[in-house]
Amino acid sequence: MYRILLVDDEILVRDAIRENIDWEGMECELVGDCENGQQAAAFVQEHEVDIVLTDICMPYMDGMELSHFLHDNYPDIVIVIFSGFGEFEYAKKAIQYNVSEYMLKPITAMELRKVIENMKEQVDKKRNEKQKLEDLTKTSQDYRKNVLVIRSKAIEELVSCTRDVDESLSELKNMGIVLDAPSYRVAVFDMDLYSELYYVDVEKRQESALMAFVLFNVSDEIVTKEHAGVAYQEGSSRVCILFAGNRTREFAEKIKSICEEIRKQVKEVIGIEASIGIGSWVRKPEELCLSYALAQKGIQCRYLLGGNLLMDMEEQKTNKNLSIQEDLRDFATAIKIGDREEVERCLQKMENEIKGALVDKSRACIYLQQIIRVAGNVCERVAADVDSIAGQREELLHRVTEQKTFQQAMELVRKYTYSVYNELQTVNCSNGKRQAAMAIDYIQNNYMNPDLSLNSICSYLNISTSHFSTIFKDMTGETFVEVLTRVRMEKAKELLENTTLKNYEIAEKVGFSDPHYFGISFKKMTGRTPTEYARERRR
């Protein structure tokens, strides 16, 4: 029997649906009817429901809000939405809440019967999946009592070097596993769906243990058949393989072939993609932790390159000394002169270089933050509301680190870059703003010159000092001296934070010929002496 809940704020509609459907003949039971989403939400908390038929426009809690609630709290309930013509496109947005069907009012009894029959099939599918998961749970519980758990634990301790190697080898020998091969490699398998690429709640963590059991069975069967090594579970969610054999090209290719076959079969059996990191060759069991660490690094490349990876780390050539400073200069110039194609070329080049270097997430985020800062600095040079621009930039710098993948973070960077680009294009339509922008750019490039003055900038722009002072103040909200001092102080902060230069050396680098005057100016702007600031910020 299929339990159905009807939700509509019009009593005549509810009565018509109740009376015109042969519920018993369709093996259904109308367990209740509610006049708004709020009542329906309370009802499903007290009664079992398989299908919810709901209107979209209702007081207190509408159909979209109800769908959201059911999606988050009762994912097994199948949802059908009724909507008027004007609400139909809006209703379709409920796809994010796994709404199964949308029906356009008015609804005939025949149409509703047909939809209910289709929804019964979906209920059956969900019931079967739930039963399958319960069966897997039972199988997994039985499996944990097996000796394979002990074996996996012993191999994991050996590979991660968390136990004396001789003790681990002795225990494994008692289990019939003798490690006397000339060479070894470790491969780590991690299912993408349960990784850091996605939000993993408690239910998914429990499910991941069951799916890892399937992954282990597939891996163990194939590796054993190929006489290539031994598979083991790492914790409750990952599976690893300790390959053992001769270090030859043929065996290396065999390892990759085995990993590909495991990934293929797991995809066919449970529909989940896995990423694989294959570590370096080592000669002794006590060196296995080195191969394991490199395999782990291969898995971490998922942040940069996305899921479904097979990373043979012996084949990867990375640039550990990657620098994008030259690219950043080209990037800033392209934004300033309004060359959109060059802006995109620079972004794409930097993206490819970061990916190619296979850096970890923290380092990748540092590079992205450098790009954001450069774009923001270009924008600040012509923006009247500097504090607002800086605030937006700081928020973005934080958001970039929160993204699950490099691609998502890069999209934020691109969006910000083009917002800056468009802002500058608008600004450049104004001659006064353009001259102010050129002046600030000149300051940015020459702040270290102690002789930089209002006269030198006006000579560069070929403009009178009085006219320049007026338009500069109007465009930026600051005087020339205020901007020059701010730029010099910001550069001084960077040097105080990131170098061990003496105060007098920093003063000279930011355009102060008198170190004492530099110290007075710095404290006036920041409230701290350079020494106090450096002590707080240096790591």
Coordinates of C-alpha atoms in Angstrom, one line a residue:
M1 CA 0.0 0.0 0.0
Y2 CA 1.3 3.5 -0.9
R3 CA 0.6 6.3 1.6
I4 CA -0.3 9.6 0.0
L5 CA -0.6 13.1 1.6
L6 CA -2.5 15.9 -0.2
V7 CA -1.6 19.5 0.4
D8 CA -3.7 22.4 -1.0
D9 CA -5.1 25.5 0.5
E10 CA -8.4 25.2 -1.4
I11 CA -10.8 22.8 0.3
L12 CA -12.8 22.3 -2.9
V13 CA -9.7 21.0 -4.7
R14 CA -8.9 18.6 -1.9
D15 CA -12.4 17.3 -1.8
A16 CA -12.4 16.8 -5.6
I17 CA -9.2 14.9 -5.6
R18 CA -10.3 12.8 -2.6
E19 CA -13.6 11.8 -4.2
N20 CA -12.6 11.3 -7.8
I21 CA -9.7 8.9 -7.3
D22 CA -10.3 5.2 -6.6
W23 CA -7.5 5.0 -4.0
E24 CA -8.0 1.4 -2.9
G25 CA -8.2 0.3 -6.5
M26 CA -4.8 1.9 -7.1
E27 CA -3.4 0.2 -4.0
C28 CA -3.1 3.6 -2.3
E29 CA -4.2 5.2 0.9
L30 CA -4.9 8.9 1.3
V31 CA -3.5 9.2 4.8
G32 CA -4.2 12.9 5.2
D33 CA -4.9 16.3 3.6
C34 CA -3.5 19.6 4.7
E35 CA -4.2 23.2 3.8
N36 CA -0.6 24.5 3.8
G37 CA 3.0 23.4 3.9
Q38 CA 3.3 24.0 7.6
Q39 CA 0.6 21.5 8.5
A40 CA 2.1 19.0 6.0
A41 CA 5.5 19.3 7.6
A42 CA 4.0 18.6 11.0
F43 CA 2.0 15.7 9.6
V44 CA 5.0 13.8 8.0
Q45 CA 6.8 14.0 11.4
E46 CA 4.0 12.0 13.0
H47 CA 2.9 9.7 10.1
E48 CA 4.6 7.6 7.4
V49 CA 4.1 9.1 4.0
D50 CA 5.4 7.8 0.6
I51 CA 4.1 10.5 -1.8
V52 CA 3.2 14.1 -1.3
L53 CA 0.9 15.9 -3.8
T54 CA 1.2 19.6 -3.1
D55 CA 0.1 23.0 -4.5
I56 CA 2.8 25.6 -4.9
C57 CA 1.0 28.8 -3.7
M58 CA -0.1 28.5 -0.1
P59 CA 0.0 30.6 3.1
Y60 CA 2.5 30.1 5.9
M61 CA 4.7 27.6 4.0
D62 CA 4.3 27.2 0.2
G63 CA 5.0 24.2 -1.9
M64 CA 8.6 25.2 -2.7
E65 CA 9.4 25.6 1.0
L66 CA 7.7 22.3 1.8
S67 CA 9.7 20.6 -0.9
H68 CA 12.9 22.0 0.6
F69 CA 11.9 20.7 4.0
L70 CA 11.1 17.2 2.7
H71 CA 14.3 17.1 0.6
D72 CA 16.4 17.9 3.6
N73 CA 14.6 15.7 6.2
Y74 CA 12.6 13.0 4.4
P75 CA 14.5 12.3 1.2
D76 CA 12.6 9.0 0.6
I77 CA 9.3 10.9 0.1
V78 CA 8.3 11.4 -3.6
I79 CA 7.1 14.9 -4.3
V80 CA 4.6 16.0 -7.0
I81 CA 3.9 19.8 -7.4
F82 CA 0.7 21.4 -8.7
S83 CA 1.0 24.9 -10.1
G84 CA -0.9 27.5 -12.0
F85 CA 0.2 28.6 -15.4
G86 CA 2.0 31.7 -14.1
E87 CA 3.9 29.6 -11.5
F88 CA 4.9 26.7 -13.7
E89 CA 8.4 27.9 -14.6
Y90 CA 9.0 28.9 -11.0
A91 CA 7.9 25.4 -9.9
K92 CA 10.5 23.8 -12.2
K93 CA 13.2 25.4 -10.0
A94 CA 12.3 22.9 -7.4
I95 CA 14.4 20.3 -9.3
Q96 CA 17.1 21.0 -6.7
Y97 CA 14.7 19.5 -4.1
N98 CA 14.3 16.3 -6.1
V99 CA 10.7 17.0 -7.1
S100 CA 9.6 14.2 -9.3
E101 CA 6.7 15.7 -11.3
Y102 CA 5.1 19.0 -12.1
M103 CA 1.4 19.2 -13.0
L104 CA -0.3 22.3 -14.5
K105 CA -3.7 23.2 -13.1
P106 CA -6.5 22.3 -13.8
I107 CA -5.8 18.6 -13.3
T108 CA -8.0 15.8 -14.5
A109 CA -8.6 12.6 -12.6
M110 CA -7.0 10.6 -15.5
E111 CA -3.9 12.8 -15.4
L112 CA -3.5 12.4 -11.7
R113 CA -4.0 8.6 -11.8
K114 CA -1.3 8.3 -14.4
V115 CA 1.1 10.5 -12.4
I116 CA 0.4 8.5 -9.2
E117 CA 1.2 5.2 -11.0
N118 CA 4.5 6.7 -12.1
M119 CA 5.2 7.9 -8.6
K120 CA 4.5 4.4 -7.2
E121 CA 7.3 3.1 -9.4
Q122 CA 9.6 5.7 -7.9
V123 CA 8.5 4.7 -4.4
D124 CA 9.3 1.0 -5.3
K125 CA 12.7 2.0 -6.6
K126 CA 13.5 3.9 -3.3
R127 CA 12.3 1.0 -1.3
N128 CA 14.5 -1.4 -3.2
E129 CA 17.5 0.9 -2.8
K130 CA 16.9 1.1 0.9
Q131 CA 16.6 -2.6 1.2
K132 CA 19.8 -3.0 -0.8
L133 CA 21.6 -0.6 1.6
E134 CA 20.2 -2.6 4.6
D135 CA 21.5 -5.8 3.1
L136 CA 24.9 -4.2 2.5
T137 CA 24.9 -3.1 6.1
K138 CA 24.3 -6.6 7.4
T139 CA 27.0 -8.0 5.1
S140 CA 29.4 -5.3 6.2
Q141 CA 28.7 -6.1 9.9
D142 CA 29.4 -9.7 9.2
Y143 CA 32.5 -8.9 7.3
R144 CA 33.9 -6.9 10.2
K145 CA 34.0 -10.0 12.3
N146 CA 36.2 -11.6 9.7
V147 CA 39.9 -12.0 9.9
L148 CA 40.3 -9.6 6.9
V149 CA 39.8 -6.7 9.3
I150 CA 42.8 -7.8 11.3
R151 CA 44.8 -8.3 8.1
S152 CA 44.0 -4.9 6.9
K153 CA 44.9 -3.3 10.2
A154 CA 48.3 -5.0 10.2
I155 CA 49.1 -4.0 6.6
E156 CA 48.0 -0.4 7.2
E157 CA 50.3 -0.1 10.3
L158 CA 53.2 -1.4 8.2
V159 CA 52.6 0.9 5.2
S160 CA 52.1 4.0 7.4
C161 CA 55.0 3.1 9.7
T162 CA 53.0 3.5 12.8
R163 CA 54.3 0.2 14.3
D164 CA 57.7 -1.6 14.4
V165 CA 58.3 -3.0 10.9
D166 CA 59.6 -6.4 12.2
E167 CA 56.6 -6.8 14.4
S168 CA 54.2 -6.1 11.5
L169 CA 56.1 -8.4 9.1
S170 CA 56.0 -11.2 11.7
E171 CA 52.2 -10.8 12.2
L172 CA 51.6 -10.8 8.5
K173 CA 53.8 -13.9 8.1
N174 CA 51.6 -15.7 10.6
M175 CA 48.6 -14.8 8.4
G176 CA 50.3 -16.3 5.4
I177 CA 51.5 -13.0 3.9
V178 CA 55.2 -13.0 3.2
L179 CA 56.7 -9.7 1.9
D180 CA 60.0 -10.7 0.2
A181 CA 59.6 -9.1 -3.2
P182 CA 62.5 -7.0 -4.7
S183 CA 60.2 -3.9 -5.0
Y184 CA 57.0 -2.4 -3.7
R185 CA 54.5 0.3 -4.6
V186 CA 51.4 1.6 -2.7
A187 CA 48.2 2.6 -4.5
V188 CA 45.4 4.5 -2.6
F189 CA 41.8 4.4 -3.8
D190 CA 39.3 7.0 -2.6
M191 CA 35.7 7.4 -3.7
D192 CA 35.0 10.9 -5.0
L193 CA 31.4 11.1 -3.8
Y194 CA 32.6 10.8 -0.2
S195 CA 35.7 13.0 -0.5
E196 CA 36.4 16.7 0.2
L197 CA 35.0 17.5 -3.2
Y198 CA 31.5 17.2 -1.7
Y199 CA 29.7 18.0 1.5
V200 CA 29.7 14.7 3.5
D201 CA 27.1 14.5 6.2
V202 CA 26.7 11.7 8.8
E203 CA 24.5 9.6 6.6
K204 CA 27.0 9.8 3.7
R205 CA 29.9 8.8 6.1
Q206 CA 28.0 5.7 7.1
E207 CA 27.2 4.9 3.5
S208 CA 30.8 5.4 2.5
A209 CA 31.9 2.6 4.8
L210 CA 29.5 0.2 3.0
M211 CA 30.7 1.3 -0.5
A212 CA 34.3 1.0 0.6
F213 CA 33.5 -2.6 1.5
V214 CA 32.4 -3.2 -2.1
L215 CA 35.6 -1.4 -3.4
F216 CA 37.7 -3.7 -1.2
N217 CA 36.0 -6.8 -2.5
V218 CA 36.5 -5.8 -6.1
S219 CA 40.2 -4.8 -5.4
D220 CA 41.0 -8.0 -3.4
E221 CA 39.5 -10.3 -6.1
I222 CA 41.4 -8.7 -9.0
V223 CA 44.8 -8.2 -7.2
T224 CA 44.7 -11.8 -5.9
K225 CA 43.8 -13.2 -9.3
E226 CA 46.7 -11.3 -10.9
H227 CA 49.2 -12.3 -8.0
A228 CA 50.3 -8.7 -7.9
G229 CA 50.1 -7.9 -4.2
V230 CA 47.5 -7.5 -1.4
A231 CA 44.5 -5.2 -0.9
Y232 CA 43.6 -3.7 2.5
Q233 CA 41.1 -1.2 3.9
E234 CA 42.4 2.0 5.4
G235 CA 40.0 3.1 8.2
S236 CA 36.4 2.8 7.1
S237 CA 36.3 4.7 3.8
R238 CA 39.5 4.1 1.7
V239 CA 41.1 1.0 0.1
C240 CA 44.8 0.6 -0.6
I241 CA 46.9 -1.9 -2.5
L242 CA 50.4 -3.0 -1.6
F243 CA 51.9 -4.1 -4.9
A244 CA 54.9 -6.4 -4.8
G245 CA 57.1 -7.6 -7.6
N246 CA 60.0 -6.7 -9.9
R247 CA 60.5 -3.1 -10.8
T248 CA 60.0 -3.4 -14.6
R249 CA 58.1 -1.5 -17.2
E250 CA 55.8 -4.5 -17.7
F251 CA 54.9 -4.6 -14.0
A252 CA 54.4 -0.9 -13.9
E253 CA 51.9 -1.1 -16.8
K254 CA 50.3 -4.1 -15.1
I255 CA 49.7 -2.0 -11.9
K256 CA 48.0 0.8 -13.9
S257 CA 45.9 -1.8 -15.8
I258 CA 44.8 -3.4 -12.5
C259 CA 43.9 0.0 -11.0
E260 CA 41.9 0.9 -14.2
E261 CA 40.0 -2.4 -14.0
I262 CA 39.1 -1.9 -10.4
R263 CA 37.8 1.6 -11.1
K264 CA 35.8 0.3 -14.0
Q265 CA 34.2 -2.5 -12.1
V266 CA 33.4 -0.3 -9.1
K267 CA 31.7 2.2 -11.4
E268 CA 29.6 -0.6 -12.9
V269 CA 28.6 -2.2 -9.6
I270 CA 27.8 0.8 -7.4
G271 CA 27.9 3.7 -9.9
I272 CA 30.6 5.6 -8.0
E273 CA 33.8 7.1 -9.4
A274 CA 37.0 6.6 -7.6
S275 CA 40.3 8.5 -7.8
I276 CA 43.6 6.6 -7.5
G277 CA 47.1 7.7 -6.4
I278 CA 50.0 5.4 -7.2
G279 CA 53.2 6.0 -5.1
S280 CA 56.8 5.6 -5.9
W281 CA 58.8 2.4 -6.0
V282 CA 60.6 1.4 -2.8
R283 CA 62.9 -1.6 -2.1
K284 CA 62.3 -2.3 1.6
P285 CA 59.1 -2.6 3.7
E286 CA 60.4 0.1 6.0
E287 CA 60.3 2.5 3.1
L288 CA 56.7 1.9 2.3
C289 CA 55.6 5.1 4.1
L290 CA 57.4 7.1 1.3
S291 CA 55.4 5.4 -1.4
Y292 CA 52.2 5.8 0.6
A293 CA 52.9 9.5 1.1
L294 CA 53.3 10.1 -2.6
A295 CA 50.2 8.1 -3.4
Q296 CA 48.3 10.4 -0.9
K297 CA 49.6 13.4 -2.7
G298 CA 48.2 12.0 -6.0
I299 CA 44.8 11.8 -4.4
Q300 CA 45.1 15.4 -3.2
C301 CA 45.5 16.4 -6.9
R302 CA 41.7 16.0 -7.0
Y303 CA 41.3 19.6 -5.8
L304 CA 43.2 20.9 -8.8
L305 CA 42.2 18.4 -11.5
G306 CA 38.8 17.2 -10.4
G307 CA 37.7 13.6 -9.6
N308 CA 38.0 10.3 -11.4
L309 CA 41.8 10.6 -11.5
L310 CA 44.5 8.0 -11.9
M311 CA 47.8 9.7 -10.8
D312 CA 51.0 7.6 -11.3
M313 CA 53.3 9.9 -9.3
E314 CA 56.4 8.3 -10.8
E315 CA 55.3 9.9 -14.1
Q316 CA 54.5 13.4 -12.8
K317 CA 57.0 16.2 -13.4
T318 CA 56.2 19.2 -11.3
N319 CA 57.6 22.7 -11.0
K320 CA 58.4 23.2 -7.3
N321 CA 59.7 26.7 -8.0
L322 CA 56.6 28.0 -9.8
S323 CA 56.4 31.8 -10.0
I324 CA 53.6 33.7 -11.6
Q325 CA 55.0 37.2 -11.0
E326 CA 55.7 37.9 -14.7
D327 CA 52.2 36.7 -15.6
L328 CA 50.8 38.9 -12.9
R329 CA 52.5 42.0 -14.4
D330 CA 51.1 41.1 -17.9
F331 CA 47.7 40.5 -16.3
A332 CA 47.7 43.9 -14.6
T333 CA 48.7 45.7 -17.8
A334 CA 46.0 43.9 -19.8
I335 CA 43.3 45.1 -17.3
K336 CA 44.6 48.7 -17.3
I337 CA 44.7 49.0 -21.1
G338 CA 41.4 47.2 -21.6
D339 CA 42.6 44.2 -23.5
R340 CA 40.0 41.5 -22.6
E341 CA 41.5 38.8 -24.8
E342 CA 44.9 39.3 -23.1
V343 CA 43.2 39.3 -19.6
E344 CA 41.7 35.9 -20.4
R345 CA 45.0 34.6 -21.9
C346 CA 46.8 35.6 -18.7
L347 CA 44.2 33.9 -16.5
Q348 CA 44.2 30.7 -18.5
K349 CA 48.0 30.6 -18.5
M350 CA 48.2 31.0 -14.8
E351 CA 45.5 28.4 -14.3
N352 CA 47.4 25.9 -16.4
E353 CA 50.7 26.6 -14.7
I354 CA 49.2 26.1 -11.2
K355 CA 47.5 22.9 -12.3
G356 CA 50.7 21.7 -14.0
A357 CA 52.7 22.3 -10.8
L358 CA 50.4 19.9 -8.9
V359 CA 50.6 22.2 -5.8
D360 CA 48.5 21.4 -2.8
K361 CA 45.3 23.4 -2.0
S362 CA 46.9 25.9 0.4
R363 CA 49.5 26.9 -2.2
A364 CA 47.0 27.0 -5.0
C365 CA 44.9 29.4 -3.0
I366 CA 47.9 31.6 -2.3
Y367 CA 48.4 32.0 -6.1
L368 CA 44.7 32.7 -6.6
Q369 CA 44.9 35.3 -3.8
Q370 CA 47.8 37.0 -5.6
I371 CA 45.7 37.3 -8.7
I372 CA 42.8 38.8 -6.7
R373 CA 45.1 41.3 -5.0
V374 CA 46.6 42.4 -8.4
A375 CA 43.2 42.9 -9.9
G376 CA 42.0 44.7 -6.8
N377 CA 45.0 47.0 -6.7
V378 CA 44.3 48.1 -10.3
C379 CA 40.7 48.8 -9.3
E380 CA 41.7 50.7 -6.2
R381 CA 43.8 53.2 -8.2
V382 CA 40.7 54.7 -9.7
A383 CA 37.9 53.9 -7.2
A384 CA 36.5 56.6 -5.0
D385 CA 35.3 54.2 -2.3
V386 CA 38.6 52.5 -1.5
D387 CA 37.4 50.9 1.8
S388 CA 34.4 49.3 0.0
I389 CA 36.7 47.8 -2.7
A390 CA 39.1 46.6 -0.1
G391 CA 36.3 45.0 1.9
Q392 CA 35.0 43.1 -1.2
R393 CA 38.5 41.9 -2.0
E394 CA 39.1 40.6 1.6
E395 CA 35.8 38.7 1.6
L396 CA 36.7 37.1 -1.8
L397 CA 40.2 36.2 -0.5
H398 CA 38.4 34.2 2.2
R399 CA 35.8 32.7 0.0
V400 CA 38.4 31.3 -2.4
T401 CA 39.8 29.1 0.3
E402 CA 36.3 27.7 1.1
Q403 CA 35.7 26.3 -2.4
K404 CA 35.8 22.5 -2.7
T405 CA 37.7 22.5 -6.0
F406 CA 40.2 24.7 -7.8
Q407 CA 37.8 25.1 -10.7
Q408 CA 35.2 26.6 -8.4
A409 CA 37.8 28.9 -6.8
M410 CA 39.0 29.9 -10.3
E411 CA 35.5 30.8 -11.3
L412 CA 35.3 33.3 -8.4
V413 CA 38.6 34.8 -9.5
R414 CA 37.4 35.2 -13.1
K415 CA 34.1 36.7 -12.0
Y416 CA 36.0 39.3 -9.8
T417 CA 38.5 40.0 -12.5
Y418 CA 35.9 40.8 -15.1
S419 CA 34.0 43.0 -12.6
V420 CA 37.2 45.0 -12.1
Y421 CA 37.7 45.0 -15.9
N422 CA 34.2 46.4 -16.5
E423 CA 34.6 49.0 -13.8
L424 CA 37.8 50.2 -15.4
Q425 CA 36.2 50.4 -18.8
T426 CA 33.4 52.6 -17.3
V427 CA 36.0 54.7 -15.5
N428 CA 38.1 55.2 -18.6
C429 CA 35.2 56.8 -20.4
S430 CA 35.8 59.8 -18.2
N431 CA 38.9 61.9 -19.0
G432 CA 39.2 63.1 -15.5
K433 CA 39.1 59.6 -14.1
R434 CA 41.5 58.4 -16.7
Q435 CA 44.0 61.0 -15.7
A436 CA 43.5 60.1 -12.0
A437 CA 44.0 56.5 -12.9
M438 CA 47.2 57.3 -14.8
A439 CA 48.4 59.3 -11.8
I440 CA 47.8 56.5 -9.3
D441 CA 49.4 54.0 -11.6
Y442 CA 52.4 56.3 -11.8
I443 CA 52.5 56.5 -8.0
Q444 CA 52.3 52.7 -7.8
N445 CA 55.3 52.3 -10.1
N446 CA 57.4 55.1 -8.6
Y447 CA 56.5 55.3 -4.9
M448 CA 60.0 54.2 -4.0
N449 CA 61.5 57.4 -5.5
P450 CA 62.0 59.9 -2.6
D451 CA 61.8 62.7 -5.1
L452 CA 58.3 61.8 -6.3
S453 CA 56.2 64.9 -6.1
L454 CA 53.1 66.6 -7.3
N455 CA 55.2 68.5 -9.9
S456 CA 56.8 65.3 -11.3
I457 CA 53.3 63.7 -11.8
C458 CA 51.9 66.8 -13.4
S459 CA 54.9 66.9 -15.7
Y460 CA 54.3 63.3 -16.6
L461 CA 50.6 64.0 -17.3
N462 CA 51.3 67.3 -19.0
I463 CA 48.7 69.0 -16.8
S464 CA 48.8 72.0 -14.4
T465 CA 49.2 71.3 -10.7
S466 CA 46.0 73.2 -9.7
H467 CA 43.8 71.4 -12.3
F468 CA 45.3 68.1 -11.4
S469 CA 44.8 68.6 -7.6
T470 CA 41.1 69.4 -8.3
I471 CA 40.3 66.4 -10.5
F472 CA 42.4 64.0 -8.5
K473 CA 40.6 64.9 -5.3
D474 CA 37.2 64.7 -7.1
M475 CA 38.0 61.3 -8.6
T476 CA 39.6 59.6 -5.7
G477 CA 38.4 61.4 -2.6
E478 CA 42.0 61.9 -1.5
T479 CA 44.9 64.3 -2.1
F480 CA 48.1 63.4 -3.9
V481 CA 50.0 63.3 -0.7
E482 CA 47.4 61.1 1.0
V483 CA 47.5 58.5 -1.8
L484 CA 51.3 58.5 -2.0
T485 CA 51.5 58.0 1.8
R486 CA 48.9 55.3 1.8
V487 CA 50.7 53.4 -1.1
R488 CA 54.0 53.7 0.7
M489 CA 52.6 52.5 4.0
E490 CA 50.9 49.5 2.3
K491 CA 54.2 48.5 0.7
A492 CA 55.9 49.0 4.0
K493 CA 53.4 46.7 5.7
E494 CA 54.1 44.0 3.1
L495 CA 57.9 44.3 3.7
L496 CA 57.5 44.3 7.5
E497 CA 55.2 41.2 7.4
N498 CA 57.2 39.1 4.9
T499 CA 60.9 40.2 5.2
T500 CA 63.5 40.6 7.9
L501 CA 64.7 44.0 6.6
K502 CA 65.7 46.7 9.1
N503 CA 63.4 49.7 9.5
Y504 CA 65.8 52.0 7.8
E505 CA 66.1 49.6 4.8
I506 CA 62.3 49.5 4.5
A507 CA 62.1 53.2 4.7
E508 CA 64.5 53.6 1.8
K509 CA 62.6 51.0 -0.3
V510 CA 59.3 52.8 0.1
G511 CA 60.7 56.3 -0.7
F512 CA 61.6 57.8 2.6
S513 CA 65.0 59.3 2.8
D514 CA 64.6 60.0 6.5
P515 CA 64.0 56.8 8.6
H516 CA 62.8 58.9 11.5
Y517 CA 60.2 60.6 9.5
F518 CA 59.1 57.2 8.1
G519 CA 58.6 55.9 11.7
I520 CA 56.5 58.9 12.6
S521 CA 54.4 58.6 9.4
F522 CA 53.9 54.9 9.9
K523 CA 52.7 55.2 13.5
K524 CA 50.4 58.1 12.5
M525 CA 48.7 55.9 9.9
T526 CA 48.6 52.5 11.8
G527 CA 48.8 53.5 15.4
R528 CA 51.9 51.3 15.9
T529 CA 55.6 51.7 15.3
P530 CA 57.2 49.7 12.4
T531 CA 58.9 47.4 15.0
E532 CA 55.6 46.8 16.9
Y533 CA 53.8 46.0 13.6
A534 CA 56.5 43.6 12.5
R535 CA 56.5 41.8 15.8
E536 CA 52.7 41.2 15.6
R537 CA 52.6 40.1 12.0
R538 CA 55.8 38.2 11.2
R539 CA 55.6 34.4 11.5

